[in-house]
PDB file of C-alpha atoms in Angstrom:
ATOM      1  CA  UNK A   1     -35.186  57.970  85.257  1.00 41.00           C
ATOM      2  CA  UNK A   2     -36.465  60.065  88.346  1.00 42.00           C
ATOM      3  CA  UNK A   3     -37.857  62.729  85.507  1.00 43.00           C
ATOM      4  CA  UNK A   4     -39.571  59.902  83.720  1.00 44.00           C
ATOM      5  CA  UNK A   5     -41.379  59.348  86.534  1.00 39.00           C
ATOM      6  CA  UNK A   6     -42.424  62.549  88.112  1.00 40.00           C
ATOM      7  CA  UNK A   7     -43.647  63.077  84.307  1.00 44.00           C
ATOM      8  CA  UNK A   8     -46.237  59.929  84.051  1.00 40.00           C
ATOM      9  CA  UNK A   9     -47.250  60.841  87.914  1.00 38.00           C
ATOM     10  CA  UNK A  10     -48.137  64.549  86.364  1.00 38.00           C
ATOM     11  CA  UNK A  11     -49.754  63.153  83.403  1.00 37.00           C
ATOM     12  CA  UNK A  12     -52.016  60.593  85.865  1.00 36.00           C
ATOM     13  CA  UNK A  13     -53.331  63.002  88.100  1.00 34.00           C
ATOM     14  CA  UNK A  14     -55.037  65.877  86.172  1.00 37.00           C
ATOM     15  CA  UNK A  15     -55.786  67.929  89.436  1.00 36.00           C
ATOM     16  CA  UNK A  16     -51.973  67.960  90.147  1.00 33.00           C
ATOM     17  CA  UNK A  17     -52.352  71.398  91.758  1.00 39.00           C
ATOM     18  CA  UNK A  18     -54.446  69.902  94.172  1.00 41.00           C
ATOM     19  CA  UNK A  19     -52.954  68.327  97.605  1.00 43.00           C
ATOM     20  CA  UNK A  20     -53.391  64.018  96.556  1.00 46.00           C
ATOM     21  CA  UNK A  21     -55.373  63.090  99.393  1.00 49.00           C
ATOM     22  CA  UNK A  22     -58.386  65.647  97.961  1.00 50.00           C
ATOM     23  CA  UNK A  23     -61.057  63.401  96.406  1.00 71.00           C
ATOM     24  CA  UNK A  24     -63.836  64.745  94.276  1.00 82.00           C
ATOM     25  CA  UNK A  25     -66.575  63.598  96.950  1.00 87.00           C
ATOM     26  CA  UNK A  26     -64.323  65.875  99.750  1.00 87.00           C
ATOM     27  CA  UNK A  27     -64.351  69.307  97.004  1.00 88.00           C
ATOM     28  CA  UNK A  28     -68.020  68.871  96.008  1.00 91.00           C
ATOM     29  CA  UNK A  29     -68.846  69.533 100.252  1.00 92.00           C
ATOM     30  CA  UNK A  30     -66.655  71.887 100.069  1.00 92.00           C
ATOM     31  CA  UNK A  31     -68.573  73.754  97.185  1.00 93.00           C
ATOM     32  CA  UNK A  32     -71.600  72.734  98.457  1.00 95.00           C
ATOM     33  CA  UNK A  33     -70.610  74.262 101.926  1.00 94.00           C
ATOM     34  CA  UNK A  34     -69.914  77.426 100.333  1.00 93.00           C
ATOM     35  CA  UNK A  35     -72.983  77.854  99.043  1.00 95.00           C
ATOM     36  CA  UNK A  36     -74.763  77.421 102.085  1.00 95.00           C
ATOM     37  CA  UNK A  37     -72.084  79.508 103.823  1.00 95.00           C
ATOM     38  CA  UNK A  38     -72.033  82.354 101.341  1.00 94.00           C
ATOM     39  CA  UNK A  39     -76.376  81.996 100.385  1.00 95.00           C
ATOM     40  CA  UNK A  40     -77.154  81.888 104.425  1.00 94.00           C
ATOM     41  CA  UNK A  41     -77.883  85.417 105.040  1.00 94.00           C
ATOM     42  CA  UNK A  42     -80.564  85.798 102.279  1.00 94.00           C
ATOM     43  CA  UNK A  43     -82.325  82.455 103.070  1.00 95.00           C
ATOM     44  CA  UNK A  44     -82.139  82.563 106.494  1.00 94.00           C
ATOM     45  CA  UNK A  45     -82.621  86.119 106.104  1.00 94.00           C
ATOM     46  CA  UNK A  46     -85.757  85.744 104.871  1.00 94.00           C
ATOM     47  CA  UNK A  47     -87.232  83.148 106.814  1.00 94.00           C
ATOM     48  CA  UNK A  48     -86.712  85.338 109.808  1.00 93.00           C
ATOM     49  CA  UNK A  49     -88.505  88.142 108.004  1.00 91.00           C
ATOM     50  CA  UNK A  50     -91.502  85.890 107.479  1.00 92.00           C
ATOM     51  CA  UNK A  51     -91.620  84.351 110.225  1.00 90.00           C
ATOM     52  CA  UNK A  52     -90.932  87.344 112.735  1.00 88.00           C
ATOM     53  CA  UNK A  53     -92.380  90.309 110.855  1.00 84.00           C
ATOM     54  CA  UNK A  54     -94.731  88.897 108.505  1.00 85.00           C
ATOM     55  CA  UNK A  55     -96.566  86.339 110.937  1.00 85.00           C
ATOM     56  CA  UNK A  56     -96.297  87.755 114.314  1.00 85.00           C
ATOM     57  CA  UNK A  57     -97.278  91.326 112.781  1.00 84.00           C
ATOM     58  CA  UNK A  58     -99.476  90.130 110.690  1.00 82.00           C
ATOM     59  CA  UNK A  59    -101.446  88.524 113.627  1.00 82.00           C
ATOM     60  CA  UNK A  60    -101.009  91.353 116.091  1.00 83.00           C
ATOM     61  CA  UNK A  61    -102.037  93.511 113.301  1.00 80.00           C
ATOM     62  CA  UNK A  62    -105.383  91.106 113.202  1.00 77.00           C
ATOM     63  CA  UNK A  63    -106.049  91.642 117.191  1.00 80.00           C
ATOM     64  CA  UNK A  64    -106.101  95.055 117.427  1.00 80.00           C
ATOM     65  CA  UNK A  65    -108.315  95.828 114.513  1.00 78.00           C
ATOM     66  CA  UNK A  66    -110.556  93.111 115.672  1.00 75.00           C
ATOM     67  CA  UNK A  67    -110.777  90.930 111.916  1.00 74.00           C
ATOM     68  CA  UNK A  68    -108.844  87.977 113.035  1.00 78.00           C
ATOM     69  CA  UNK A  69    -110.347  85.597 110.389  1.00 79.00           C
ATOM     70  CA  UNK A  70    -108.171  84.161 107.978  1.00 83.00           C
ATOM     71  CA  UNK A  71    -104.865  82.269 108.273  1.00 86.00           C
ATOM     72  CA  UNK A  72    -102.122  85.371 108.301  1.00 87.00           C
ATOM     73  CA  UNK A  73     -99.272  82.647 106.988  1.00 89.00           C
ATOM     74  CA  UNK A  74    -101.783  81.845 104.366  1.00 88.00           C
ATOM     75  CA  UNK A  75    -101.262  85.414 103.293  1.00 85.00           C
ATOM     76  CA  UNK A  76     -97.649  84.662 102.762  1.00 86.00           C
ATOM     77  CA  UNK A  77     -97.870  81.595 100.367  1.00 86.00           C
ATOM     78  CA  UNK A  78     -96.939  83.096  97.118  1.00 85.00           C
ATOM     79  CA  UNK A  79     -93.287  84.531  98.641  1.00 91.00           C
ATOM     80  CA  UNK A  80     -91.479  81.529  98.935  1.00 93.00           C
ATOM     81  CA  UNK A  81     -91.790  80.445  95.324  1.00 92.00           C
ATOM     82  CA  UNK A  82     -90.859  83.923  94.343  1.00 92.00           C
ATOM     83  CA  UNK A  83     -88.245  84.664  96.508  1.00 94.00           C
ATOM     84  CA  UNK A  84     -86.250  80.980  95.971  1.00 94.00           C
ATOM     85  CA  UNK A  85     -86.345  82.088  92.163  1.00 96.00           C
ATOM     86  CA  UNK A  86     -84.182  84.689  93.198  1.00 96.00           C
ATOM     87  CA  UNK A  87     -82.002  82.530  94.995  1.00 96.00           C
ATOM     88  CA  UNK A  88     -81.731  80.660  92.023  1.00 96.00           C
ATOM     89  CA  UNK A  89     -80.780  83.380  89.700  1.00 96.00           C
ATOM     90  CA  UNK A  90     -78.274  84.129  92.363  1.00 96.00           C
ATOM     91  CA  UNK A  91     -76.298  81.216  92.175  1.00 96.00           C
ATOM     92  CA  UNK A  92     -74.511  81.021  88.572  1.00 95.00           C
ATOM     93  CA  UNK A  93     -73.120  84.990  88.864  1.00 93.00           C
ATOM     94  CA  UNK A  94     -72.192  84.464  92.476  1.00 93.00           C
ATOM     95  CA  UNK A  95     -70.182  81.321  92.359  1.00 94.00           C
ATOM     96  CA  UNK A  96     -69.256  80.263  88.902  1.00 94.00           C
ATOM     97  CA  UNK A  97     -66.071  82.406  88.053  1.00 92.00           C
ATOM     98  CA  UNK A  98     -65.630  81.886  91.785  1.00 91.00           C
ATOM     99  CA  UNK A  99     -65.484  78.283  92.156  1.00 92.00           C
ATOM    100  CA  UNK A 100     -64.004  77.597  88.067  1.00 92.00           C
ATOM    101  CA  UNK A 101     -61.223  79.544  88.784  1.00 89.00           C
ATOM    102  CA  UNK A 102     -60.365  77.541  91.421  1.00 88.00           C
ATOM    103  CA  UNK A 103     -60.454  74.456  89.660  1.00 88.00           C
ATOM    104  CA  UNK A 104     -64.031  73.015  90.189  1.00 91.00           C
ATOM    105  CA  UNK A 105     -65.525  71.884  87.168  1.00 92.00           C
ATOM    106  CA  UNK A 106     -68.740  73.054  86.146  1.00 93.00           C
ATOM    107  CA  UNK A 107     -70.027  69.520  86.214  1.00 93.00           C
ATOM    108  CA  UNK A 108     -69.254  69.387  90.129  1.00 94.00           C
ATOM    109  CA  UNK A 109     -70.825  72.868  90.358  1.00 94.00           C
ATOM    110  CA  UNK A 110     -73.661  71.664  88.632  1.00 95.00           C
ATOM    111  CA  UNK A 111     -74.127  68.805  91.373  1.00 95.00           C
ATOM    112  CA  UNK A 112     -73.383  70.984  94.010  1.00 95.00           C
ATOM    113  CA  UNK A 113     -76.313  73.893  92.985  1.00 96.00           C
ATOM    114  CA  UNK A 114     -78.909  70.977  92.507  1.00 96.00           C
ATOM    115  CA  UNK A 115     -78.425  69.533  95.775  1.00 96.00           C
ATOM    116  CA  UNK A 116     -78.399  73.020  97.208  1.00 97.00           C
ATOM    117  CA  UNK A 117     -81.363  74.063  95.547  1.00 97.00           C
ATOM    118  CA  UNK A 118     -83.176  70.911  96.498  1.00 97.00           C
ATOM    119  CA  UNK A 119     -81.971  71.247 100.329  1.00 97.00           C
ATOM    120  CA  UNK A 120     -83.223  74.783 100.142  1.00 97.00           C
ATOM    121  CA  UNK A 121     -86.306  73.651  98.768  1.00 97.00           C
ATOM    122  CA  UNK A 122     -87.266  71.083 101.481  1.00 97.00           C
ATOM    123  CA  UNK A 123     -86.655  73.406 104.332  1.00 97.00           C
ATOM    124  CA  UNK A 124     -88.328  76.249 103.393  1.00 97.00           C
ATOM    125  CA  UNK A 125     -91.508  74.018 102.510  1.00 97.00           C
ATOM    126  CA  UNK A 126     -90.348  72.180 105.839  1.00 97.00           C
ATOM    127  CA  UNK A 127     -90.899  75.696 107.628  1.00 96.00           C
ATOM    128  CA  UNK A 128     -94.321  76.149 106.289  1.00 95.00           C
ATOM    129  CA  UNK A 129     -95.383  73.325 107.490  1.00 96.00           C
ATOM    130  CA  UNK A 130     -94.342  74.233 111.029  1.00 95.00           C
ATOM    131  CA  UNK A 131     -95.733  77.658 110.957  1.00 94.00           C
ATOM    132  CA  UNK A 132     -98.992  76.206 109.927  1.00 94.00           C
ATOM    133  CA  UNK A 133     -99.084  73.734 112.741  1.00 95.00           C
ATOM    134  CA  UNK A 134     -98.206  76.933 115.427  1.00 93.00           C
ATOM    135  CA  UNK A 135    -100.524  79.055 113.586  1.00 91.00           C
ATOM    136  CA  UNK A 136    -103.403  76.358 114.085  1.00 92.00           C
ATOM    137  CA  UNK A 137    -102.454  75.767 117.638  1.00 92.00           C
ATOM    138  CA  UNK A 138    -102.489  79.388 118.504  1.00 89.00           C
ATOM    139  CA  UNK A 139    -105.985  79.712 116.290  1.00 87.00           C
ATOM    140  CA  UNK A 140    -107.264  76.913 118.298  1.00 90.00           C
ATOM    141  CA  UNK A 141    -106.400  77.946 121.923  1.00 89.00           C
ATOM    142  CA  UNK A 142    -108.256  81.227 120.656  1.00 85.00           C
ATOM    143  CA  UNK A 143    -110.728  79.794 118.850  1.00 86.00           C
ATOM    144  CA  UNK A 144    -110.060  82.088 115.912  1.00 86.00           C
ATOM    145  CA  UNK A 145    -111.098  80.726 112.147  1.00 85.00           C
ATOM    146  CA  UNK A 146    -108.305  79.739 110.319  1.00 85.00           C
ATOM    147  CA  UNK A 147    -109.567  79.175 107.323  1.00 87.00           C
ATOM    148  CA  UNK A 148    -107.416  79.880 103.488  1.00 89.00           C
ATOM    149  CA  UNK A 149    -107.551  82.956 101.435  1.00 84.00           C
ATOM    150  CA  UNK A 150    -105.914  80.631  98.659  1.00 86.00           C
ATOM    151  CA  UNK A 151    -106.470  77.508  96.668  1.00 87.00           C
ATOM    152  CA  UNK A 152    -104.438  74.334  97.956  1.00 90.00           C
ATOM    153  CA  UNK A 153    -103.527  70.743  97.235  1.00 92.00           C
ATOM    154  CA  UNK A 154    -104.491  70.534 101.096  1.00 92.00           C
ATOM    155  CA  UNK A 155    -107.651  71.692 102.583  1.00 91.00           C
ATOM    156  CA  UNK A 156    -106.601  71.217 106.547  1.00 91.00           C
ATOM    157  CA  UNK A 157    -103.691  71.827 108.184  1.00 91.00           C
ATOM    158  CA  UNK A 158    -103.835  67.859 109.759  1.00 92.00           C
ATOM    159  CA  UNK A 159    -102.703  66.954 105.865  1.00 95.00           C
ATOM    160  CA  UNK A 160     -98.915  67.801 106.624  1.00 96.00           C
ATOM    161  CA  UNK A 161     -97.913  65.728 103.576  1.00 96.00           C
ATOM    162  CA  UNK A 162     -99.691  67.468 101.360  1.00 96.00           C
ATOM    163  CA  UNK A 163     -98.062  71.106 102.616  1.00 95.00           C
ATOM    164  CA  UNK A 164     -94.828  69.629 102.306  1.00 97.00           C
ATOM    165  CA  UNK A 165     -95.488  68.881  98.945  1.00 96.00           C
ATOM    166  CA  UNK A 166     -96.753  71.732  97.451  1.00 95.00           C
ATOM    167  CA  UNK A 167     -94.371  73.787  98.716  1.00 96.00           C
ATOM    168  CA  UNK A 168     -91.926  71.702  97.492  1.00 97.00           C
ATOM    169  CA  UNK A 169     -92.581  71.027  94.633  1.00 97.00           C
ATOM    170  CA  UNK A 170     -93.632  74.787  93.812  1.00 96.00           C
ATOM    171  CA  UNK A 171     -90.435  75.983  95.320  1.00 97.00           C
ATOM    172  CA  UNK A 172     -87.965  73.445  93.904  1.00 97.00           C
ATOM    173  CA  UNK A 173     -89.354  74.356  90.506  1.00 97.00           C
ATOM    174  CA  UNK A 174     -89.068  78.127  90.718  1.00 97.00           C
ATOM    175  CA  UNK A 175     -85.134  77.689  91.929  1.00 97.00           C
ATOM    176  CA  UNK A 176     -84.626  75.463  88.421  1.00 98.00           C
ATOM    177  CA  UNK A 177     -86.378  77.970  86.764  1.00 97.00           C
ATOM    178  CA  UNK A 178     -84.193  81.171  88.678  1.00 97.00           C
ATOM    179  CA  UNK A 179     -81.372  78.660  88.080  1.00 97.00           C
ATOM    180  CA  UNK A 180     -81.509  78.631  84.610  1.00 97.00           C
ATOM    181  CA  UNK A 181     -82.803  82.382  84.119  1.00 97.00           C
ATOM    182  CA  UNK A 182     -79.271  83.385  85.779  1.00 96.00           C
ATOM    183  CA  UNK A 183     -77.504  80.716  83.346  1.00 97.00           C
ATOM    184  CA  UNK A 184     -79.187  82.673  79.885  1.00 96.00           C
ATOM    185  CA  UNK A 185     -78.096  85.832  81.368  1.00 96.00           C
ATOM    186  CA  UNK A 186     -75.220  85.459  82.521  1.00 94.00           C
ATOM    187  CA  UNK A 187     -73.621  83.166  79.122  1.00 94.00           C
ATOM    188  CA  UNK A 188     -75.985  84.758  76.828  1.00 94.00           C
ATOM    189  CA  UNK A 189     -76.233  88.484  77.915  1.00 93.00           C
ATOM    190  CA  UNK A 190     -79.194  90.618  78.381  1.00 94.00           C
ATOM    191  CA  UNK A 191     -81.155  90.260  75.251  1.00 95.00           C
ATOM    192  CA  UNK A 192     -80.972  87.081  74.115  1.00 95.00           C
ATOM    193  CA  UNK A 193     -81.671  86.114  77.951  1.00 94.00           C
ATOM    194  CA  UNK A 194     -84.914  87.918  77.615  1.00 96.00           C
ATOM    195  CA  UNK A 195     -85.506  85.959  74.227  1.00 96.00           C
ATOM    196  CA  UNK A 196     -85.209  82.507  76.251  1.00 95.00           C
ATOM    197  CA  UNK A 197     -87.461  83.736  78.892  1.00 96.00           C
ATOM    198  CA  UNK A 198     -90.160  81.180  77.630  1.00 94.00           C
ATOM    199  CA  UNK A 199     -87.596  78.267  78.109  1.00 94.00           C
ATOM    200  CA  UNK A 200     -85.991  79.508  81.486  1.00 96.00           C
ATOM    201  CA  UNK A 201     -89.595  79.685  82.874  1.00 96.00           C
ATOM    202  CA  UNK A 202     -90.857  76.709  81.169  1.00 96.00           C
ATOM    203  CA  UNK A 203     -90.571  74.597  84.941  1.00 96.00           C
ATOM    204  CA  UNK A 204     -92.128  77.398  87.023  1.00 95.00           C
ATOM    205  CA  UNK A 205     -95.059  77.658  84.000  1.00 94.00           C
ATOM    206  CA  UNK A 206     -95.166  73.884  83.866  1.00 94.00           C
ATOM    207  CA  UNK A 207     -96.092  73.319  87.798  1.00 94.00           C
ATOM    208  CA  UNK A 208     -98.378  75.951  88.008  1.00 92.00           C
ATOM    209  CA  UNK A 209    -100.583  74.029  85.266  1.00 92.00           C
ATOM    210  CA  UNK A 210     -99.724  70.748  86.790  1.00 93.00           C
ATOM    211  CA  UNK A 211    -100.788  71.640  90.533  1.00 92.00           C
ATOM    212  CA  UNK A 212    -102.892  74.517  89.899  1.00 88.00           C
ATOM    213  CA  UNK A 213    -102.540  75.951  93.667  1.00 86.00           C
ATOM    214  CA  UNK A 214    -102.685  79.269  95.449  1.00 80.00           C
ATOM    215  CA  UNK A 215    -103.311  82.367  93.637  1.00 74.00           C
ATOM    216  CA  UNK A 216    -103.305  81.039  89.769  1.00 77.00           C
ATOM    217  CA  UNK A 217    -106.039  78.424  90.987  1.00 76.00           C
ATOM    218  CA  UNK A 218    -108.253  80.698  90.719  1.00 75.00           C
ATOM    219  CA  UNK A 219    -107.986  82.288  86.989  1.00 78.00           C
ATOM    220  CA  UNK A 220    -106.760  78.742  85.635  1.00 81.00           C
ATOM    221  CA  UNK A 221    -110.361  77.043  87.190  1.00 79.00           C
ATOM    222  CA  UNK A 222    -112.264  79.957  86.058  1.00 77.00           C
ATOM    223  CA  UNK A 223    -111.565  79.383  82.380  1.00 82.00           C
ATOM    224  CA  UNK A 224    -112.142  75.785  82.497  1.00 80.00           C
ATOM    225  CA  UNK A 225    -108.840  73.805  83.240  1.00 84.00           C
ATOM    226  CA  UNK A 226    -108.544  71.297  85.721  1.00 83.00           C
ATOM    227  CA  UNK A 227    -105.998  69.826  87.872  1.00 86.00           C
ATOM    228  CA  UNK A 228    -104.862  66.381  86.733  1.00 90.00           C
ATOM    229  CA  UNK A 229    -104.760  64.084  89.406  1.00 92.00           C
ATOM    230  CA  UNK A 230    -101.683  64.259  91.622  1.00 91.00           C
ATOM    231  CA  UNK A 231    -100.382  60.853  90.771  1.00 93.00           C
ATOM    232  CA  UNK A 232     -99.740  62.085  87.620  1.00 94.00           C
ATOM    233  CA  UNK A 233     -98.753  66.084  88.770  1.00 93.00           C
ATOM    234  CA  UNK A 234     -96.527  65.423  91.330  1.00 95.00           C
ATOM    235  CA  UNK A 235     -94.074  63.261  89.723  1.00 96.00           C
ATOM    236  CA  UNK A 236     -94.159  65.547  86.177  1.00 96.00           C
ATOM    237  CA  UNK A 237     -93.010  68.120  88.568  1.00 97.00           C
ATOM    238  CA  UNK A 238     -90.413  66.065  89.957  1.00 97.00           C
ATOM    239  CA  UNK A 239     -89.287  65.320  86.477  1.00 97.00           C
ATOM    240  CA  UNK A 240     -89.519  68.740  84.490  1.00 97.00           C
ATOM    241  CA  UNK A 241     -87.460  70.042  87.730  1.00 97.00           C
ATOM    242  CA  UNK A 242     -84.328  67.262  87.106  1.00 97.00           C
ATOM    243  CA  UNK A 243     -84.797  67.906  83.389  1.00 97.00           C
ATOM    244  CA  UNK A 244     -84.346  71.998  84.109  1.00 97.00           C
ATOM    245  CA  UNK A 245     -81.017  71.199  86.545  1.00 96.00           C
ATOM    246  CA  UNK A 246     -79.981  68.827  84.006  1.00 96.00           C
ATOM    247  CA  UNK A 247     -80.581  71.827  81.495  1.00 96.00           C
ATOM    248  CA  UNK A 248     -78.912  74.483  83.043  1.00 96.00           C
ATOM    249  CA  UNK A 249     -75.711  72.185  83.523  1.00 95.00           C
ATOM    250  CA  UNK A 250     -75.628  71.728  79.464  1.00 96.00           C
ATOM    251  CA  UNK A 251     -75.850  75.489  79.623  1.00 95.00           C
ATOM    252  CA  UNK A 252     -73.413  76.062  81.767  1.00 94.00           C
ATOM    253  CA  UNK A 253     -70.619  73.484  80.561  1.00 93.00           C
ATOM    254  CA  UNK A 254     -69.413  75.185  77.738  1.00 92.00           C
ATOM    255  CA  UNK A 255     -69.426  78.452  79.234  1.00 92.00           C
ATOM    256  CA  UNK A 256     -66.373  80.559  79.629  1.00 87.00           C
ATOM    257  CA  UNK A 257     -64.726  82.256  82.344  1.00 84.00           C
ATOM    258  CA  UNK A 258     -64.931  86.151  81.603  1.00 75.00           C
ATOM    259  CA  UNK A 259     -61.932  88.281  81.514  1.00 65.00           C
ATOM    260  CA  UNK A 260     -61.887  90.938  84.425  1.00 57.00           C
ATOM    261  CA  UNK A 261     -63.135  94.346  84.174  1.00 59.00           C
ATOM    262  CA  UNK A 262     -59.938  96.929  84.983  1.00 52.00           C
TER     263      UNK A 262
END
């Protein structure tokens, strides 16, 4: 009778291995955690590099040779898209045998790299904003120019909504886009990950055309195209970045753990 028992209780809980009192809301912080734990270094890494190095030098740099007339963090707004791609692409190779060996399904994984990847997004845009509000502080109390080397949804550094939301939305897109580049590669090996380049970059591709900002402004205006309005951009972005997370998790569901090397 006892063994009767203990069998049904085995056959109701699936994660038996797991202690009973862990829900799935508790292990998807707990995957989520470790990917801010173990991504920390690079992001914050880098924001400190920007910040520090890129913004203070680039301004001191400015002073002494006397040419302090553009916006130095201006200089800087094509790095953050770039560099969250790579955090992206980072993700799927540095967690996924991790974390599915351990139990966590790649559904929960899934979850747990989109709200990463979104929380990434929104405080790295979050931090240009800020930067641009010191910058035009320290501009003002100098009364140096601060005008834009690039092309922007925003035209003045008052329109702190609009910031936010180009960097977001530029940023958020280029993670899906890294996120999915690391999924092809990683399931798929090298060449045929090349081969679905034009699908893995399909949301980075698709928000350039749909906000036309910073440093593709320029060619995209020059051969006639034109921005469509942002009612219509901004939540197409917002969409074709779901649909690429949403993507990548049909990717990465039927992938399969690879044997050790050694």
């Amino acid at each position: 009778m006892t063994t009767a028992v203990e069998n049904r209780t085995a056959t109701a809980v699936p994660t038996a291995s797991l202690p009973r009192e862990v829900t799935n809301l508790q292990r998807l912080r707990q995957v989520l955690l470790a990917m801010v734990i173990g991504l920390r270094q690079m992001l914050v890494g880098y924001w400190l590099v920007m910040v520090v190095a890129f913004l203070a030098g680039g301004i001191v740099i400015q002073v002494v040779t006397g040419t302090v007339e553009h916006s130095v963090w201006d200089y800087g707004t094509q790095s953050p898209k770039y560099f969250s791609m790579a955090i992206g692409i980072t993700i799927t190779p540095a967690y996924f045998a991790l974390l599915v060996a351990q139990g966590v399904t790649r559904r929960m994984m899934s979850v747990a790299a989109s709200i990463y990847l979104i929380g990434a997004a929104a405080a790295t845009a979050l931090l240009w904003v800020v930067v641009y509000q010191i910058e035009h502080l320290l501009y003002s109390w100098q009364d140096w120019p601060q005008t834009f080397t690039n092309t922007h949804l925003f035209t003045s550094t008052s329109q702190v909504g609009l910031i936010f939301a180009e960097f977001f939305l530029l940023i958020l897109s280029h993670e899906v886009a890294g996120w999915l580049l690391g999924i092809t590669f990683a399931r798929f090996g090298f060449w045929r990950g090349v081969l679905l380049l034009p699908v893995s970059l399909l949301p980075a591709a698709a928000t350039e055309f749909l906000l036309v900002a910073q440093w593709l402004a320029a060619a995209l205006t020059g051969a006639g195209y034109h921005r469509p309005p942002l009612a219509v951009g901004v939540p197409s972005v917002l969409v074709v970045s779901a649909l690429g997370l949403y993507v990548g998790y049909l990717l990465l569901r039927p992938m399969a753990l690879k044997p050790a090397k050694g």
